[in-house]
Amino acid sequence: MIRTRIAPSPTGDDIHIGNLYTAYINWAFAQKNDGKFIVRIEDTDRTRLVEGAEQKILSTLNAYGIKPDESVEVGGEFGPYRQSERLPIYKKYAEELISKNKAYFCICSRERLTNVREEMKVQKIVPKYDKYCLGRQDEVKKEIEKGIEYVVRLNISENTEVVFDDLIRGEIKINTDNLDDQVLIKSDGFPTYHMAVVVDDYLMKISHVIRAEEWISSTPKHILLYQAFGWELPVFAHLPILRNPDKSKLSKRKNPVWASWYLEQGFLPKAVLNYLALMGWSHPEEKEIFDHDEFIKEFTLERVRAVGPVFDVKKLEWMNGQYIMKIQNSKFKIQILNFYTDKHLDEKIVEQSIPLIKERIKKLSEYWNIAGFLFERPENFEKDLSEQKELLTSVAVRLKKVESWTADQIGEEMQEVAQEKEVPFGKFFMTIRIAISGKKITPPLNESMEILGKEECVERLLGANS
Ligand code: GLU
């Protein structure tokens, strides 16, 4: 049974776009293998918790359509899915390691730890804990009974090779002499990331740990823990970290990193996920646009390349535009209405506007800019029309008489006025366009005027710039 997971920490405003990428890969891999995808909330670092972050992460995942099979919200047989609710479990497993002499209590003060490290640095050896408390556990336990603060550390044996196979990167090897006797249980009673992630991945029967490259250096520590418990290892695959076009790491300072930002900007969830799918992976037929089903069918972890893929918002915009062009008009209407709920747009006008704007916008947020004049009279005009009043009045008078208010008819009547008045078409239609919409660039004018209706057009022509 294939079981994958993501373990987001509720320590930011939302889920990071890089974590959304990891989520999509985990989700798709589970789907492909008739497996299960789990979302576990990793809230063990109490100092970094952000109020509301957990809820936001879950709702953003949901908005992208990445639905977990097991989570805090949907439950499941391996719960609880929030690590802060699993403290007795970690405690029990820590005790198991202590009883096997694979872990030990440590009561060293911060000051002592710093001194030991400083001393090692001077001697040019890898700074790490010197196992001082390991040799005096009886004494340490007595102190703990008296109430002194303590942590639990993993007892790592010296000079041993830790080797594991990363499905994307191949064999990775590290000598334990480079590893610290890491803390498993902190003095506040919470587990560290290393302890919690291993215990939970084991208990939740995670078969594939697919996560970002930044966790590679933690993996040997996890392997030592699996070995200490005598547990079988899951498969590890470390995905490349997304980069800015200048190859720097995606960071809040340079790029919008929160996944919900892209939705707020009017990117379509499926377009964003399609773009993310191409990070480090390519379709065997080099296709760029494909839906979930096709991705699920074609995706393999082995095809993921380890080098940092570039996440380029411009390219994503292009892809979003491609999605918009292909979307059914009825679905697109709903997306526009949902995107602009606070504007209470007239549904009929949205529907009529779609054929005019669909090929011209790349994001939902551009809709208002291009089609807003169909709902609201312009207040600003990109060109001064005060010299054109007479012309505008003539057009208004002519259009008032039109009986069949269709784009073609409107166009013909206006052309006739232009000819009568001997105004070149270019200038003439620009004047009308600005009077009607306020803007120099709009969807096709005659069609837009048909949508607006005769009365509204006449009023706009008469009232423009007055
Ligand atoms: N909490 C870590 C994160 O935010 C999880 C790392 C892991 O998947 O092991 O990415």
CSV table of C-alpha atoms and ligand atoms in Angstrom, one decimal:
chain,number,residue,atom,x,y,z
A,1,MET,CA,0.0,0.0,0.0
A,2,ILE,CA,1.5,3.3,-1.1
A,3,ARG,CA,1.0,6.0,1.5
A,4,THR,CA,2.5,9.5,1.1
A,5,ARG,CA,2.2,12.6,3.2
A,6,ILE,CA,3.1,16.2,3.7
A,7,ALA,CA,3.8,17.6,7.1
A,8,PRO,CA,3.3,21.4,7.0
A,9,SER,CA,4.3,23.5,9.9
A,10,PRO,CA,1.8,26.2,10.8
A,11,THR,CA,4.5,28.8,11.2
A,12,GLY,CA,3.7,31.2,8.4
A,13,ASP,CA,0.7,33.0,6.8
A,14,ASP,CA,-0.2,30.1,4.6
A,15,ILE,CA,1.3,27.1,2.7
A,16,HIS,CA,4.4,28.1,0.8
A,17,ILE,CA,4.2,27.6,-3.0
A,18,GLY,CA,7.2,25.2,-2.7
A,19,ASN,CA,5.2,23.1,-0.2
A,20,LEU,CA,2.2,23.2,-2.5
A,21,TYR,CA,4.5,21.7,-5.2
A,22,THR,CA,5.6,18.9,-2.7
A,23,ALA,CA,1.9,18.4,-1.8
A,24,TYR,CA,0.9,18.0,-5.5
A,25,ILE,CA,3.7,15.5,-6.2
A,26,ASN,CA,2.7,13.5,-3.0
A,27,TRP,CA,-0.9,13.6,-3.9
A,28,ALA,CA,-0.4,12.6,-7.5
A,29,PHE,CA,2.0,9.8,-6.6
A,30,ALA,CA,-0.6,8.4,-4.2
A,31,GLN,CA,-3.3,8.7,-6.8
A,32,LYS,CA,-1.2,6.9,-9.4
A,33,ASN,CA,-0.7,4.0,-7.1
A,34,ASP,CA,-4.2,3.7,-5.6
A,35,GLY,CA,-2.6,4.8,-2.4
A,36,LYS,CA,-3.4,7.4,0.3
A,37,PHE,CA,-2.3,10.9,0.8
A,38,ILE,CA,-2.0,12.2,4.3
A,39,VAL,CA,-1.7,15.7,5.7
A,40,ARG,CA,-0.2,15.8,9.1
A,41,ILE,CA,0.2,19.1,11.0
A,42,GLU,CA,3.7,19.5,12.4
A,43,ASP,CA,3.2,21.9,15.2
A,44,THR,CA,5.9,20.9,17.6
A,45,ASP,CA,7.9,24.1,17.4
A,46,ARG,CA,5.8,26.0,19.8
A,47,THR,CA,7.9,29.2,19.6
A,48,ARG,CA,7.1,29.6,15.9
A,49,LEU,CA,3.4,28.9,15.8
A,50,VAL,CA,1.3,31.4,13.9
A,51,GLU,CA,-2.3,31.8,14.9
A,52,GLY,CA,-4.7,30.6,12.2
A,53,ALA,CA,-1.9,29.2,10.0
A,54,GLU,CA,-3.1,25.6,10.2
A,55,GLN,CA,-6.6,26.5,9.0
A,56,LYS,CA,-5.2,28.6,6.2
A,57,ILE,CA,-2.9,25.8,5.0
A,58,LEU,CA,-5.8,23.3,5.0
A,59,SER,CA,-8.2,25.7,3.2
A,60,THR,CA,-5.6,26.6,0.6
A,61,LEU,CA,-4.9,23.0,-0.2
A,62,ASN,CA,-8.6,22.5,-0.5
A,63,ALA,CA,-8.9,25.5,-2.8
A,64,TYR,CA,-6.3,23.9,-5.1
A,65,GLY,CA,-8.2,20.6,-5.0
A,66,ILE,CA,-5.5,18.7,-3.2
A,67,LYS,CA,-7.7,16.7,-0.9
A,68,PRO,CA,-6.1,14.5,1.7
A,69,ASP,CA,-7.4,11.0,2.4
A,70,GLU,CA,-6.5,11.5,6.1
A,71,SER,CA,-6.0,14.7,8.0
A,72,VAL,CA,-7.0,16.7,11.0
A,73,GLU,CA,-10.2,17.6,9.2
A,74,VAL,CA,-11.2,14.3,7.6
A,75,GLY,CA,-9.8,12.1,10.3
A,76,GLY,CA,-8.5,8.5,9.6
A,77,GLU,CA,-7.4,5.4,11.5
A,78,PHE,CA,-3.9,6.7,12.2
A,79,GLY,CA,-4.8,9.9,14.1
A,80,PRO,CA,-4.4,12.2,15.7
A,81,TYR,CA,-3.0,14.1,12.8
A,82,ARG,CA,-1.8,17.1,14.7
A,83,GLN,CA,1.6,16.4,16.4
A,84,SER,CA,0.8,18.4,19.5
A,85,GLU,CA,-1.9,15.9,20.3
A,86,ARG,CA,0.5,13.0,20.1
A,87,LEU,CA,2.9,13.8,22.9
A,88,PRO,CA,2.3,10.6,25.0
A,89,ILE,CA,3.2,8.6,21.9
A,90,TYR,CA,6.5,10.3,21.5
A,91,LYS,CA,7.2,9.9,25.1
A,92,LYS,CA,6.5,6.2,25.0
A,93,TYR,CA,8.9,5.7,22.1
A,94,ALA,CA,11.6,7.8,23.7
A,95,GLU,CA,11.3,5.6,26.8
A,96,GLU,CA,11.7,2.6,24.6
A,97,LEU,CA,14.9,3.9,23.2
A,98,ILE,CA,16.2,4.9,26.6
A,99,SER,CA,15.5,1.4,27.9
A,100,LYS,CA,17.5,0.0,25.0
A,101,ASN,CA,20.4,2.4,25.7
A,102,LYS,CA,19.8,4.0,22.4
A,103,ALA,CA,18.9,7.3,23.9
A,104,TYR,CA,19.7,9.0,27.2
A,105,PHE,CA,18.7,11.9,29.4
A,106,CYS,CA,20.8,15.0,29.3
A,107,ILE,CA,20.7,17.9,31.9
A,108,CYS,CA,23.6,19.9,30.6
A,109,SER,CA,23.1,23.6,30.9
A,110,ARG,CA,23.1,25.8,27.8
A,111,GLU,CA,26.3,27.4,29.1
A,112,ARG,CA,28.1,24.1,29.3
A,113,LEU,CA,26.9,23.0,25.8
A,114,THR,CA,28.2,26.3,24.4
A,115,ASN,CA,31.6,25.8,26.1
A,116,VAL,CA,32.0,22.3,24.8
A,117,ARG,CA,31.3,23.4,21.3
A,118,GLU,CA,33.6,26.3,21.5
A,119,GLU,CA,36.3,24.1,22.8
A,120,MET,CA,35.8,21.6,19.9
A,121,LYS,CA,36.0,24.4,17.4
A,122,VAL,CA,39.3,25.5,18.8
A,123,GLN,CA,40.5,21.9,18.4
A,124,LYS,CA,39.2,21.9,14.8
A,125,ILE,CA,36.8,19.0,15.3
A,126,VAL,CA,33.1,19.0,14.3
A,127,PRO,CA,31.4,20.7,17.2
A,128,LYS,CA,28.8,18.5,18.9
A,129,TYR,CA,27.7,17.2,22.2
A,130,ASP,CA,30.3,15.3,24.1
A,131,LYS,CA,28.0,12.6,25.6
A,132,TYR,CA,28.9,13.8,29.1
A,133,CYS,CA,25.5,12.8,30.6
A,134,LEU,CA,25.5,9.4,29.0
A,135,GLY,CA,28.2,8.3,31.4
A,136,ARG,CA,26.3,9.5,34.5
A,137,GLN,CA,22.7,8.5,33.9
A,138,ASP,CA,22.0,7.4,37.5
A,139,GLU,CA,23.0,10.8,38.8
A,140,VAL,CA,21.1,12.5,36.0
A,141,LYS,CA,17.9,10.6,36.8
A,142,LYS,CA,18.1,11.7,40.4
A,143,GLU,CA,18.4,15.3,39.4
A,144,ILE,CA,15.5,14.9,37.1
A,145,GLU,CA,13.4,13.5,40.0
A,146,LYS,CA,14.3,16.6,41.9
A,147,GLY,CA,12.8,18.7,39.1
A,148,ILE,CA,15.7,19.8,36.9
A,149,GLU,CA,15.0,20.5,33.2
A,150,TYR,CA,16.2,17.8,30.9
A,151,VAL,CA,16.2,16.7,27.2
A,152,VAL,CA,16.4,13.2,25.7
A,153,ARG,CA,19.2,12.6,23.2
A,154,LEU,CA,19.8,9.9,20.7
A,155,ASN,CA,22.9,7.8,21.5
A,156,ILE,CA,24.7,7.8,18.1
A,157,SER,CA,27.6,5.3,17.8
A,158,GLU,CA,30.9,6.7,16.6
A,159,ASN,CA,32.5,6.3,13.2
A,160,THR,CA,29.7,4.5,11.4
A,161,GLU,CA,28.6,5.0,7.8
A,162,VAL,CA,24.9,5.9,7.3
A,163,VAL,CA,23.9,5.1,3.8
A,164,PHE,CA,20.6,5.5,2.1
A,165,ASP,CA,19.2,5.6,-1.4
A,166,ASP,CA,17.4,8.6,-2.5
A,167,LEU,CA,15.1,7.8,-5.4
A,168,ILE,CA,15.9,11.0,-7.1
A,169,ARG,CA,19.5,11.5,-6.1
A,170,GLY,CA,20.9,8.0,-5.7
A,171,GLU,CA,23.1,6.9,-2.8
A,172,ILE,CA,23.8,9.3,0.0
A,173,LYS,CA,26.4,8.5,2.6
A,174,ILE,CA,27.5,10.3,5.8
A,175,ASN,CA,29.7,9.3,8.7
A,176,THR,CA,28.2,9.5,12.2
A,177,ASP,CA,31.2,11.4,13.4
A,178,ASN,CA,29.7,14.4,11.6
A,179,LEU,CA,26.4,13.9,13.5
A,180,ASP,CA,25.4,15.2,16.9
A,181,ASP,CA,23.6,13.2,19.5
A,182,GLN,CA,20.5,15.0,18.5
A,183,VAL,CA,17.8,15.9,20.9
A,184,LEU,CA,14.6,13.8,20.6
A,185,ILE,CA,12.5,15.3,23.4
A,186,LYS,CA,12.9,18.9,24.2
A,187,SER,CA,12.8,20.4,27.7
A,188,ASP,CA,9.2,21.6,27.1
A,189,GLY,CA,8.2,17.9,26.7
A,190,PHE,CA,7.7,18.3,22.9
A,191,PRO,CA,9.5,16.1,20.5
A,192,THR,CA,11.9,17.6,18.0
A,193,TYR,CA,11.2,17.5,14.3
A,194,HIS,CA,13.4,14.4,13.9
A,195,MET,CA,11.7,12.4,16.6
A,196,ALA,CA,8.2,13.3,15.6
A,197,VAL,CA,8.7,12.8,11.9
A,198,VAL,CA,10.2,9.3,12.3
A,199,VAL,CA,7.7,8.1,14.8
A,200,ASP,CA,4.7,9.4,12.8
A,201,ASP,CA,5.9,8.3,9.4
A,202,TYR,CA,6.4,4.8,10.9
A,203,LEU,CA,3.0,4.7,12.8
A,204,MET,CA,1.1,6.2,9.9
A,205,LYS,CA,2.7,3.6,7.6
A,206,ILE,CA,4.1,6.1,5.2
A,207,SER,CA,5.7,4.2,2.4
A,208,HIS,CA,7.3,7.1,0.5
A,209,VAL,CA,8.8,10.2,2.2
A,210,ILE,CA,8.7,12.7,-0.7
A,211,ARG,CA,9.8,16.1,0.5
A,212,ALA,CA,12.0,19.1,-0.3
A,213,GLU,CA,15.7,18.9,-0.7
A,214,GLU,CA,16.3,21.1,2.4
A,215,TRP,CA,15.5,18.0,4.5
A,216,ILE,CA,18.2,15.8,3.0
A,217,SER,CA,20.7,16.6,5.7
A,218,SER,CA,18.2,15.5,8.3
A,219,THR,CA,17.6,12.2,6.7
A,220,PRO,CA,20.7,10.4,8.1
A,221,LYS,CA,19.5,11.4,11.5
A,222,HIS,CA,16.2,9.9,10.7
A,223,ILE,CA,17.8,6.7,9.4
A,224,LEU,CA,19.7,6.3,12.7
A,225,LEU,CA,16.4,6.6,14.5
A,226,TYR,CA,14.7,4.0,12.3
A,227,GLN,CA,17.7,1.7,13.0
A,228,ALA,CA,17.6,2.4,16.7
A,229,PHE,CA,13.9,1.3,16.8
A,230,GLY,CA,14.6,-1.6,14.4
A,231,TRP,CA,12.0,-0.3,11.9
A,232,GLU,CA,12.1,-0.8,8.2
A,233,LEU,CA,12.9,2.4,6.2
A,234,PRO,CA,10.4,4.1,3.9
A,235,VAL,CA,11.6,5.1,0.4
A,236,PHE,CA,13.1,8.6,0.4
A,237,ALA,CA,12.9,11.1,-2.5
A,238,HIS,CA,14.0,14.7,-2.1
A,239,LEU,CA,12.5,17.1,-4.6
A,240,PRO,CA,14.5,20.0,-5.9
A,241,ILE,CA,13.9,23.4,-4.4
A,242,LEU,CA,12.2,25.9,-6.6
A,243,ARG,CA,14.3,28.9,-7.7
A,244,ASN,CA,13.7,32.4,-9.0
A,245,PRO,CA,14.6,33.1,-12.6
A,246,ASP,CA,17.9,34.5,-11.2
A,247,LYS,CA,18.5,31.1,-9.6
A,248,SER,CA,18.2,32.4,-6.1
A,249,LYS,CA,16.0,30.4,-3.7
A,250,LEU,CA,12.3,31.4,-3.8
A,251,SER,CA,11.9,33.7,-0.9
A,252,LYS,CA,9.4,36.1,0.5
A,253,ARG,CA,11.5,39.1,-0.4
A,254,LYS,CA,11.7,38.4,-4.1
A,255,ASN,CA,8.6,36.6,-5.0
A,256,PRO,CA,5.1,36.0,-3.7
A,257,VAL,CA,5.5,32.7,-1.9
A,258,TRP,CA,2.2,32.0,-0.3
A,259,ALA,CA,0.1,29.6,-2.4
A,260,SER,CA,-3.1,31.6,-1.9
A,261,TRP,CA,-1.6,34.7,-3.4
A,262,TYR,CA,-1.8,33.0,-6.8
A,263,LEU,CA,-5.5,32.4,-6.4
A,264,GLU,CA,-6.0,36.0,-5.2
A,265,GLN,CA,-4.3,37.1,-8.4
A,266,GLY,CA,-6.7,35.1,-10.5
A,267,PHE,CA,-4.6,32.2,-11.4
A,268,LEU,CA,-6.6,29.0,-11.9
A,269,PRO,CA,-5.7,26.2,-9.5
A,270,LYS,CA,-5.3,23.7,-12.3
A,271,ALA,CA,-2.9,25.9,-14.2
A,272,VAL,CA,-0.8,26.5,-11.2
A,273,LEU,CA,-0.6,22.8,-10.5
A,274,ASN,CA,0.2,22.0,-14.1
A,275,TYR,CA,3.0,24.5,-14.0
A,276,LEU,CA,4.3,23.1,-10.7
A,277,ALA,CA,4.2,19.6,-12.2
A,278,LEU,CA,6.8,20.8,-14.7
A,279,MET,CA,9.2,21.8,-11.9
A,280,GLY,CA,12.0,19.3,-12.3
A,281,TRP,CA,9.9,16.8,-14.3
A,282,SER,CA,8.9,16.7,-17.9
A,283,HIS,CA,6.2,15.0,-19.8
A,284,PRO,CA,7.6,12.0,-21.7
A,285,GLU,CA,6.2,13.6,-24.9
A,286,GLU,CA,7.4,17.1,-23.8
A,287,LYS,CA,3.8,18.3,-23.5
A,288,GLU,CA,3.5,21.4,-21.4
A,289,ILE,CA,-0.2,21.4,-20.8
A,290,PHE,CA,-1.9,18.4,-19.3
A,291,ASP,CA,-4.6,17.7,-16.7
A,292,HIS,CA,-4.4,15.9,-13.4
A,293,ASP,CA,-5.3,12.6,-15.0
A,294,GLU,CA,-2.6,12.7,-17.5
A,295,PHE,CA,-0.1,13.8,-14.9
A,296,ILE,CA,-1.0,11.0,-12.6
A,297,LYS,CA,-0.7,8.5,-15.5
A,298,GLU,CA,2.7,9.8,-16.7
A,299,PHE,CA,4.4,10.9,-13.5
A,300,THR,CA,7.3,8.9,-12.1
A,301,LEU,CA,9.7,10.0,-9.3
A,302,GLU,CA,12.6,8.6,-11.3
A,303,ARG,CA,12.0,11.2,-14.0
A,304,VAL,CA,12.4,14.1,-11.5
A,305,ARG,CA,15.7,15.9,-12.0
A,306,ALA,CA,17.6,17.0,-8.9
A,307,VAL,CA,18.6,20.4,-10.2
A,308,GLY,CA,16.8,23.5,-9.1
A,309,PRO,CA,13.9,24.2,-11.4
A,310,VAL,CA,13.0,27.8,-12.2
A,311,PHE,CA,9.6,29.1,-11.0
A,312,ASP,CA,8.8,32.0,-13.3
A,313,VAL,CA,5.6,33.9,-12.7
A,314,LYS,CA,5.7,35.2,-16.3
A,315,LYS,CA,5.7,31.6,-17.6
A,316,LEU,CA,2.9,30.7,-15.2
A,317,GLU,CA,0.9,33.7,-16.6
A,318,TRP,CA,1.3,32.3,-20.1
A,319,MET,CA,0.1,28.9,-18.9
A,320,ASN,CA,-2.9,30.4,-17.1
A,321,GLY,CA,-3.9,32.2,-20.3
A,322,GLN,CA,-3.8,28.9,-22.1
A,323,TYR,CA,-6.1,27.4,-19.5
A,324,ILE,CA,-8.5,30.4,-19.8
A,325,MET,CA,-8.7,30.0,-23.5
A,326,LYS,CA,-9.7,26.4,-23.2
A,327,ILE,CA,-12.1,26.6,-20.4
A,328,GLN,CA,-15.8,26.2,-21.1
A,329,ASN,CA,-17.6,29.5,-21.1
A,330,SER,CA,-20.1,28.4,-18.5
A,331,LYS,CA,-17.3,27.4,-16.1
A,332,PHE,CA,-15.4,30.5,-16.8
A,333,LYS,CA,-18.5,32.6,-16.0
A,334,ILE,CA,-18.7,31.0,-12.5
A,335,GLN,CA,-15.0,31.6,-11.9
A,336,ILE,CA,-15.3,35.3,-12.8
A,337,LEU,CA,-18.4,35.6,-10.6
A,338,ASN,CA,-16.6,33.9,-7.7
A,339,PHE,CA,-13.5,35.9,-8.1
A,340,TYR,CA,-15.4,39.2,-7.9
A,341,THR,CA,-18.1,38.3,-5.4
A,342,ASP,CA,-17.9,41.7,-3.7
A,343,LYS,CA,-18.7,43.4,-7.0
A,344,HIS,CA,-22.0,41.5,-7.4
A,345,LEU,CA,-21.6,41.4,-11.1
A,346,ASP,CA,-24.6,41.0,-13.4
A,347,GLU,CA,-24.4,37.4,-14.5
A,348,LYS,CA,-25.9,38.0,-17.9
A,349,ILE,CA,-23.3,40.6,-18.8
A,350,VAL,CA,-20.5,38.4,-17.6
A,351,GLU,CA,-21.8,35.7,-19.9
A,352,GLN,CA,-22.1,38.0,-22.8
A,353,SER,CA,-18.6,39.4,-22.2
A,354,ILE,CA,-16.8,36.1,-22.2
A,355,PRO,CA,-16.4,35.6,-26.0
A,356,LEU,CA,-15.0,39.1,-26.2
A,357,ILE,CA,-12.4,38.8,-23.5
A,358,LYS,CA,-11.4,35.2,-23.2
A,359,GLU,CA,-8.4,35.3,-25.5
A,360,ARG,CA,-7.3,38.6,-24.1
A,361,ILE,CA,-6.8,37.9,-20.4
A,362,LYS,CA,-4.2,35.8,-18.6
A,363,LYS,CA,-5.6,36.1,-15.1
A,364,LEU,CA,-9.0,36.6,-13.6
A,365,SER,CA,-7.8,39.8,-12.0
A,366,GLU,CA,-7.4,41.3,-15.5
A,367,TYR,CA,-11.1,40.9,-16.2
A,368,TRP,CA,-12.2,44.0,-14.4
A,369,ASN,CA,-9.6,46.1,-16.1
A,370,ILE,CA,-10.7,45.0,-19.5
A,371,ALA,CA,-14.5,44.5,-19.0
A,372,GLY,CA,-15.3,46.7,-16.0
A,373,PHE,CA,-16.8,49.4,-18.3
A,374,LEU,CA,-19.6,46.9,-19.2
A,375,PHE,CA,-20.8,47.2,-15.6
A,376,GLU,CA,-19.9,50.7,-14.6
A,377,ARG,CA,-19.8,54.0,-16.4
A,378,PRO,CA,-16.2,55.3,-16.8
A,379,GLU,CA,-15.2,58.1,-14.6
A,380,ASN,CA,-11.9,58.7,-16.1
A,381,PHE,CA,-11.1,59.0,-19.8
A,382,GLU,CA,-7.7,58.2,-21.2
A,383,LYS,CA,-8.0,61.0,-23.7
A,384,ASP,CA,-9.7,64.4,-23.4
A,385,LEU,CA,-12.9,64.4,-25.4
A,386,SER,CA,-14.0,68.0,-24.9
A,387,GLU,CA,-13.3,68.9,-28.5
A,388,GLN,CA,-15.4,66.0,-29.7
A,389,LYS,CA,-18.7,66.9,-28.3
A,390,GLU,CA,-20.4,67.6,-31.5
A,391,LEU,CA,-19.2,64.4,-33.1
A,392,LEU,CA,-20.3,62.4,-30.1
A,393,THR,CA,-23.7,64.1,-30.2
A,394,SER,CA,-24.2,63.2,-33.8
A,395,VAL,CA,-23.4,59.6,-33.2
A,396,ALA,CA,-25.7,59.5,-30.2
A,397,VAL,CA,-28.6,61.0,-32.3
A,398,ARG,CA,-28.0,58.5,-35.1
A,399,LEU,CA,-27.8,55.6,-32.7
A,400,LYS,CA,-30.9,56.6,-30.9
A,401,LYS,CA,-32.8,55.8,-34.1
A,402,VAL,CA,-31.4,52.3,-34.6
A,403,GLU,CA,-34.1,49.7,-34.2
A,404,SER,CA,-32.2,46.5,-34.3
A,405,TRP,CA,-29.5,46.9,-31.7
A,406,THR,CA,-26.9,44.5,-33.0
A,407,ALA,CA,-23.1,44.8,-33.2
A,408,ASP,CA,-23.3,44.8,-37.1
A,409,GLN,CA,-25.9,47.4,-37.3
A,410,ILE,CA,-24.3,49.6,-34.7
A,411,GLY,CA,-21.0,49.4,-36.7
A,412,GLU,CA,-22.6,50.3,-40.0
A,413,GLU,CA,-24.4,53.3,-38.6
A,414,MET,CA,-21.3,54.6,-36.9
A,415,GLN,CA,-19.3,54.2,-40.2
A,416,GLU,CA,-21.9,56.2,-42.0
A,417,VAL,CA,-21.6,59.0,-39.5
A,418,ALA,CA,-17.8,58.9,-39.8
A,419,GLN,CA,-18.1,59.2,-43.6
A,420,GLU,CA,-20.6,62.0,-43.4
A,421,LYS,CA,-18.5,64.0,-41.0
A,422,GLU,CA,-15.3,63.1,-42.9
A,423,VAL,CA,-13.5,61.9,-39.9
A,424,PRO,CA,-10.9,59.1,-40.5
A,425,PHE,CA,-12.1,55.8,-39.1
A,426,GLY,CA,-9.1,55.4,-36.8
A,427,LYS,CA,-9.7,58.6,-35.0
A,428,PHE,CA,-13.4,58.3,-35.1
A,429,PHE,CA,-13.6,54.9,-33.5
A,430,MET,CA,-11.0,55.8,-30.9
A,431,THR,CA,-13.1,58.7,-29.9
A,432,ILE,CA,-16.2,56.5,-29.5
A,433,ARG,CA,-14.3,53.8,-27.7
A,434,ILE,CA,-13.0,56.2,-25.2
A,435,ALA,CA,-16.4,57.8,-24.7
A,436,ILE,CA,-18.0,54.4,-24.1
A,437,SER,CA,-15.3,52.8,-22.0
A,438,GLY,CA,-12.9,55.5,-20.9
A,439,LYS,CA,-10.1,53.4,-22.4
A,440,LYS,CA,-8.0,53.2,-25.6
A,441,ILE,CA,-7.9,49.5,-25.6
A,442,THR,CA,-11.0,47.5,-25.1
A,443,PRO,CA,-12.7,44.3,-26.4
A,444,PRO,CA,-14.4,44.8,-29.8
A,445,LEU,CA,-16.3,48.0,-29.7
A,446,ASN,CA,-19.5,47.2,-31.6
A,447,GLU,CA,-20.0,44.0,-29.6
A,448,SER,CA,-19.4,45.8,-26.3
A,449,MET,CA,-21.9,48.4,-27.3
A,450,GLU,CA,-24.5,45.7,-28.1
A,451,ILE,CA,-24.0,44.4,-24.6
A,452,LEU,CA,-24.3,47.8,-23.0
A,453,GLY,CA,-27.7,48.5,-24.8
A,454,LYS,CA,-28.9,51.5,-26.8
A,455,GLU,CA,-29.9,53.7,-24.0
A,456,GLU,CA,-26.7,53.3,-22.0
A,457,CYS,CA,-24.5,53.9,-25.1
A,458,VAL,CA,-26.5,57.1,-26.0
A,459,GLU,CA,-26.1,58.4,-22.5
A,460,ARG,CA,-22.4,57.6,-22.4
A,461,LEU,CA,-21.8,59.4,-25.8
A,462,LEU,CA,-23.7,62.4,-24.6
A,463,GLY,CA,-22.2,62.5,-21.2
A,464,ALA,CA,-18.6,61.6,-21.9
A,465,ASN,CA,-16.1,64.0,-20.5
A,466,SER,CA,-18.8,66.6,-19.5
B,1,GLU,N1,7.5,20.5,8.6
B,1,GLU,C1,8.4,20.2,7.5
B,1,GLU,C2,8.0,21.1,6.3
B,1,GLU,O1,7.4,22.1,6.6
B,1,GLU,C3,8.2,18.8,7.1
B,1,GLU,C4,9.4,18.1,6.6
B,1,GLU,C5,9.2,16.7,6.2
B,1,GLU,O2,8.4,16.5,5.2
B,1,GLU,O3,9.7,15.8,6.8
B,1,GLU,O4,8.3,21.0,5.2
